[in-house]
Short mmCIF file of C-alpha atoms in Angstrom, two decimals:
data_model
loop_
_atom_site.label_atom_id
_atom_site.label_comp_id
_atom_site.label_asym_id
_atom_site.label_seq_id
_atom_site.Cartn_x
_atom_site.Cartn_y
_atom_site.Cartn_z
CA UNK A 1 36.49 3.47 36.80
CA UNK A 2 32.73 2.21 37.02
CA UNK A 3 29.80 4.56 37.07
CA UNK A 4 26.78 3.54 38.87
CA UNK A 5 23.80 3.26 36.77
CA UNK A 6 21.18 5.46 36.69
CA UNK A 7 17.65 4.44 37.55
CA UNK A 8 14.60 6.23 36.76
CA UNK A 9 11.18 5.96 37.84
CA UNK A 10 8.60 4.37 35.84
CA UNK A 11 6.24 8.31 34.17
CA UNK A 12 3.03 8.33 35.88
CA UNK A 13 0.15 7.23 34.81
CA UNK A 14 -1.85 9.98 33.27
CA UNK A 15 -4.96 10.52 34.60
CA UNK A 16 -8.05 12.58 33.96
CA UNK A 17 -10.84 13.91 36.47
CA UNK A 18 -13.44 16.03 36.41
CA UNK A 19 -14.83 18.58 38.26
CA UNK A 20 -19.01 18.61 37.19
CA UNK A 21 -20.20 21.72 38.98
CA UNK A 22 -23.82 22.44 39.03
CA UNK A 23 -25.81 24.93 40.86
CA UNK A 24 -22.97 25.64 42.83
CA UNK A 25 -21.68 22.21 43.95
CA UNK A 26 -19.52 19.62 42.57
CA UNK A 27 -20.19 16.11 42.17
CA UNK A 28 -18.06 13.57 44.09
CA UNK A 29 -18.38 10.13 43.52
CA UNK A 30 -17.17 6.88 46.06
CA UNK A 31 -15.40 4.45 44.94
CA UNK A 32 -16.95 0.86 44.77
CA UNK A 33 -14.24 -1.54 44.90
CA UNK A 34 -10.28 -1.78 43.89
CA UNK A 35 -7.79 -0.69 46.93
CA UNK A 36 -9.37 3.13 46.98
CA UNK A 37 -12.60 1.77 47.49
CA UNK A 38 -15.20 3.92 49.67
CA UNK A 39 -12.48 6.80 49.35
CA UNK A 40 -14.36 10.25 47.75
CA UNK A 41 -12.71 11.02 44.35
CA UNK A 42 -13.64 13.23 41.20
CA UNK A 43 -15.01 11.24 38.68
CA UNK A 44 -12.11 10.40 35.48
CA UNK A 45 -9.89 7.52 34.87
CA UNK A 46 -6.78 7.12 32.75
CA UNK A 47 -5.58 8.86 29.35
CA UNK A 48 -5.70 6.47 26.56
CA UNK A 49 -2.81 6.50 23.66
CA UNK A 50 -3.63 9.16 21.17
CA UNK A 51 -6.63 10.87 23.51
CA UNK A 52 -6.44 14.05 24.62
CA UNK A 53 -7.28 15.42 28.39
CA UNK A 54 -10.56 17.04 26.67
CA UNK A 55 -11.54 13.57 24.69
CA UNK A 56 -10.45 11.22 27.76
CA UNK A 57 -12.77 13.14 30.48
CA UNK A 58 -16.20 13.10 27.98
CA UNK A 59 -15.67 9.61 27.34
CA UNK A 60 -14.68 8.44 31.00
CA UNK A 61 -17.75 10.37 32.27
CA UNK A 62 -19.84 8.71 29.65
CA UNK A 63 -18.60 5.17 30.65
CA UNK A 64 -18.69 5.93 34.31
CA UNK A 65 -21.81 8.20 34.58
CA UNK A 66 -23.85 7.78 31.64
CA UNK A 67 -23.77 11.82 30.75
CA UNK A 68 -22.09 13.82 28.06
CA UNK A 69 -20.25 16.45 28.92
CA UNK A 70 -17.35 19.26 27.75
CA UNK A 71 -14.37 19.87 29.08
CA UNK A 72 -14.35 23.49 29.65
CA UNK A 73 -11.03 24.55 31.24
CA UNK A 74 -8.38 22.69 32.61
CA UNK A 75 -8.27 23.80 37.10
CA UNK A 76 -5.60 21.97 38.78
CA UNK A 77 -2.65 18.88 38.58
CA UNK A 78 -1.07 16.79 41.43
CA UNK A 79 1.89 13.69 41.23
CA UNK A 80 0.74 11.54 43.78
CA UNK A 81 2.40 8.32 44.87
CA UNK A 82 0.61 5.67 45.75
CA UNK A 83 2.40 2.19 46.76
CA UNK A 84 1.72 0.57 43.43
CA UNK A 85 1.73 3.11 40.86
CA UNK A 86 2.38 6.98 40.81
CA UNK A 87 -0.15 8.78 39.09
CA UNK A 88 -0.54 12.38 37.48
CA UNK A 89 -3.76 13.53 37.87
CA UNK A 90 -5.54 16.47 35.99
CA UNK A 91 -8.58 18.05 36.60
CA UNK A 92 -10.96 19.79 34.17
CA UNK A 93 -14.00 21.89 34.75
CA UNK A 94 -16.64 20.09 32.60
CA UNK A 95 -20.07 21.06 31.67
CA UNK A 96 -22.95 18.68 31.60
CA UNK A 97 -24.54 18.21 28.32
CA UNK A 98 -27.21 15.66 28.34
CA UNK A 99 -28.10 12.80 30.88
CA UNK A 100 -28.32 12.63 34.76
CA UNK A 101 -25.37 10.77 36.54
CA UNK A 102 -25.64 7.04 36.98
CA UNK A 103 -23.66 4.98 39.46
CA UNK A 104 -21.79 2.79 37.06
CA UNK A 105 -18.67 2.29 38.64
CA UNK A 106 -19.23 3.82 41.96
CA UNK A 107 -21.15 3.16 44.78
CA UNK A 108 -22.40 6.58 45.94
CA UNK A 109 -22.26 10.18 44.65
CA UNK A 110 -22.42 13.74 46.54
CA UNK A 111 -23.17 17.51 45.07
CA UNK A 112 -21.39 19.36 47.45
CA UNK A 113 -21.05 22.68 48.21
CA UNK A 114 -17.50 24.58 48.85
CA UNK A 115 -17.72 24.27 52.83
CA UNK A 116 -18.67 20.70 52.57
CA UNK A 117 -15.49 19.71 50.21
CA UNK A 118 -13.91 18.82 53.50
CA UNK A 119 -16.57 16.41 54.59
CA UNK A 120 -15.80 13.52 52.78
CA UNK A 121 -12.52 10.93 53.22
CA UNK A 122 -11.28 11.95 49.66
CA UNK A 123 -8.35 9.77 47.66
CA UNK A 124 -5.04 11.07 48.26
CA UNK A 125 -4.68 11.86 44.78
CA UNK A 126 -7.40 14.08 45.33
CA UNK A 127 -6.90 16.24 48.34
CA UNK A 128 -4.54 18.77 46.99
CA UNK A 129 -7.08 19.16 44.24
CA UNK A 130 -9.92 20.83 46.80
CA UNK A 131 -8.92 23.91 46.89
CA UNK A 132 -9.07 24.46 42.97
CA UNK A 133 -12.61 23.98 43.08
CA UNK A 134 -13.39 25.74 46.34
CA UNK A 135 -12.39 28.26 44.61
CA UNK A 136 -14.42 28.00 41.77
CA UNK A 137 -17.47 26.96 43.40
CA UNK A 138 -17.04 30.06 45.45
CA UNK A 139 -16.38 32.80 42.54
CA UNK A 140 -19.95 34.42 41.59
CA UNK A 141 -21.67 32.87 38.59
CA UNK A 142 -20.79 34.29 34.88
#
């Protein structure tokens, strides 16, 4: 007797975003080129071997936006599928340190406030990830 063999998909890529609020928005950024490009996402990229969440989102905002920042609490995950890859994505609340954001590897950037999250053609990745930070944008300041 045979047994068919088991196939497994390929983990996810890990990926870390995050969510800069100031003044009571949150800054979205466009992406420039690749096949999301001119889709809305939060600002990140992918976790690097022995990096953690924390240490992956203050560097990727440094390379991507020129400012230092701290990852202050972790908000929300989502799996998403795309055609090529499959991607976990995890979002931190981060507060800005030092610098004003430059457009490094996006074309345009947005500080939105929690009834204008829904403005913008976000990535898909993304979506599920709005309502985290309506929710946070709309709790009253500590």
């Amino acid at each position: 007797m045979t047994t068919p063999c088991a196939t497994t998909a390929p983990a996810p890529l890990v990926v870390v975003a995050g969510a800069v609020i100031a003044q009571g928005r949150v800054l979205a950024t466009r992406r420039a080129t690749g096949t999301l490009a001119g889709l809305w996402e939060f600002p990140g990229g992918k976790l690097e071997p022995g990096e953690s969440p924390q240490e992956c989102i203050e560097r990727e905002l440094m390379e991507e936006l020129g400012i230092t920042v701290r990852a202050e609490s972790f908000l929300a995950r989502n799996v998403h599928a795309y055609e090529a890859v499959s991607i976990s994505l995890s979002l931190y609340v981060v507060t800005v340190l030092g610098g004003s954001p430059e457009l490094r590897e996006h074309d345009q950037s947005r500080w939105l406030a929690g009834d204008e999250l829904h403005s913008l053609c976000w990535a898909p990745a993304d979506i599920p990830l709005l309502e985290a930070v309506g929710r946070v944008l709309a709790a009253p300041p500590a």
